[in-house]
């Protein structure tokens, strides 16, 4: 049972929505810098996505936080931060 405004784990998904949101996070991060995740329940969603990217030939792990209001077709990258080098492979997006 989720609590309104609380964070709940969702299983890793290879859905088109998760992949699109991960790509959005990378694109927004790249603009500002020159699918296992979590959501906060409620009318809007706050996605916490952990993703593996390849930068200059090296695999790295990042966490992205994106705010989504589906009924407004609204998405905003809140945070994109490195969490270390990758030691396992999941979905890889080229940055």
CSV table of C-alpha atoms in Angstrom, one decimal:
chain,number,residue,atom,x,y,z
A,1,UNK,CA,0.0,0.0,0.0
A,2,UNK,CA,1.4,3.4,-1.0
A,3,UNK,CA,1.1,6.5,1.0
A,4,UNK,CA,0.2,9.7,-1.0
A,5,UNK,CA,3.4,11.5,-1.6
A,6,UNK,CA,5.5,8.5,-0.5
A,7,UNK,CA,8.2,6.8,-2.5
A,8,UNK,CA,7.6,3.2,-3.6
A,9,UNK,CA,9.9,0.8,-5.4
A,10,UNK,CA,8.9,-0.4,-8.9
A,11,UNK,CA,10.5,-3.3,-10.6
A,12,UNK,CA,13.1,-2.8,-13.3
A,13,UNK,CA,11.3,-2.4,-16.6
A,14,UNK,CA,12.4,-2.4,-20.2
A,15,UNK,CA,9.3,-0.6,-21.2
A,16,UNK,CA,9.3,2.2,-23.8
A,17,UNK,CA,8.2,4.7,-21.2
A,18,UNK,CA,11.2,3.9,-18.9
A,19,UNK,CA,13.6,4.0,-21.8
A,20,UNK,CA,12.2,7.3,-23.0
A,21,UNK,CA,12.4,8.8,-19.6
A,22,UNK,CA,16.0,7.6,-19.1
A,23,UNK,CA,16.9,9.1,-22.5
A,24,UNK,CA,15.2,12.3,-21.5
A,25,UNK,CA,17.2,12.5,-18.3
A,26,UNK,CA,20.5,12.0,-20.2
A,27,UNK,CA,19.5,14.7,-22.8
A,28,UNK,CA,18.5,17.2,-20.1
A,29,UNK,CA,21.7,16.5,-18.2
A,30,UNK,CA,23.8,17.0,-21.3
A,31,UNK,CA,22.0,20.3,-22.0
A,32,UNK,CA,22.7,21.6,-18.5
A,33,UNK,CA,26.3,20.2,-18.4
A,34,UNK,CA,27.3,21.7,-21.9
A,35,UNK,CA,14.9,0.7,-15.7
A,36,UNK,CA,15.0,0.2,-12.1
A,37,UNK,CA,13.5,3.3,-10.4
A,38,UNK,CA,11.2,4.6,-7.7
A,39,UNK,CA,8.2,6.9,-7.9
A,40,UNK,CA,6.5,9.2,-5.4
A,41,UNK,CA,2.8,8.4,-5.5
A,42,UNK,CA,0.2,11.0,-6.1
A,43,UNK,CA,-1.2,13.0,-9.1
A,44,UNK,CA,2.3,13.7,-10.4
A,45,UNK,CA,5.3,11.4,-10.4
A,46,UNK,CA,8.9,11.8,-9.3
A,47,UNK,CA,11.0,9.1,-11.0
A,48,UNK,CA,14.3,8.0,-9.5
A,49,UNK,CA,16.1,6.2,-12.3
A,50,UNK,CA,19.5,4.4,-12.0
A,51,UNK,CA,21.1,4.1,-15.4
A,52,UNK,CA,24.4,3.0,-16.9
A,53,UNK,CA,25.9,5.2,-19.6
A,54,UNK,CA,29.1,5.0,-21.7
A,55,UNK,CA,31.2,8.1,-21.5
A,56,UNK,CA,34.4,8.3,-23.5
A,57,UNK,CA,34.4,4.5,-23.6
A,58,UNK,CA,33.9,4.0,-19.9
A,59,UNK,CA,30.8,2.6,-18.3
A,60,UNK,CA,29.4,4.9,-15.5
A,61,UNK,CA,26.4,4.7,-13.2
A,62,UNK,CA,24.1,7.8,-12.7
A,63,UNK,CA,21.0,8.5,-10.8
A,64,UNK,CA,18.4,10.8,-12.4
A,65,UNK,CA,15.4,12.3,-10.7
A,66,UNK,CA,12.6,13.5,-13.1
A,67,UNK,CA,9.3,15.2,-12.3
A,68,UNK,CA,6.4,14.1,-14.5
A,69,UNK,CA,2.9,15.4,-14.8
A,70,UNK,CA,1.4,13.1,-17.5
A,71,UNK,CA,-1.9,15.0,-18.0
A,72,UNK,CA,0.1,18.2,-18.8
A,73,UNK,CA,2.7,16.4,-21.0
A,74,UNK,CA,5.2,17.9,-18.6
A,75,UNK,CA,8.7,16.5,-17.7
A,76,UNK,CA,11.5,18.2,-15.8
A,77,UNK,CA,14.9,16.8,-14.9
A,78,UNK,CA,15.4,17.6,-11.2
A,79,UNK,CA,18.8,15.9,-10.6
A,80,UNK,CA,21.4,13.9,-12.5
A,81,UNK,CA,24.3,12.7,-10.4
A,82,UNK,CA,27.1,10.1,-10.8
A,83,UNK,CA,27.1,7.2,-8.3
A,84,UNK,CA,30.3,5.5,-9.5
A,85,UNK,CA,31.7,3.2,-12.1
A,86,UNK,CA,29.7,0.2,-13.4
A,87,UNK,CA,30.5,-3.3,-12.4
A,88,UNK,CA,27.4,-4.9,-13.9
A,89,UNK,CA,25.5,-4.4,-17.1
A,90,UNK,CA,21.8,-3.5,-17.3
A,91,UNK,CA,20.5,-1.2,-19.9
A,92,UNK,CA,23.2,0.9,-21.6
A,93,UNK,CA,22.5,4.3,-23.1
A,94,UNK,CA,25.3,6.2,-25.0
A,95,UNK,CA,25.7,9.7,-23.7
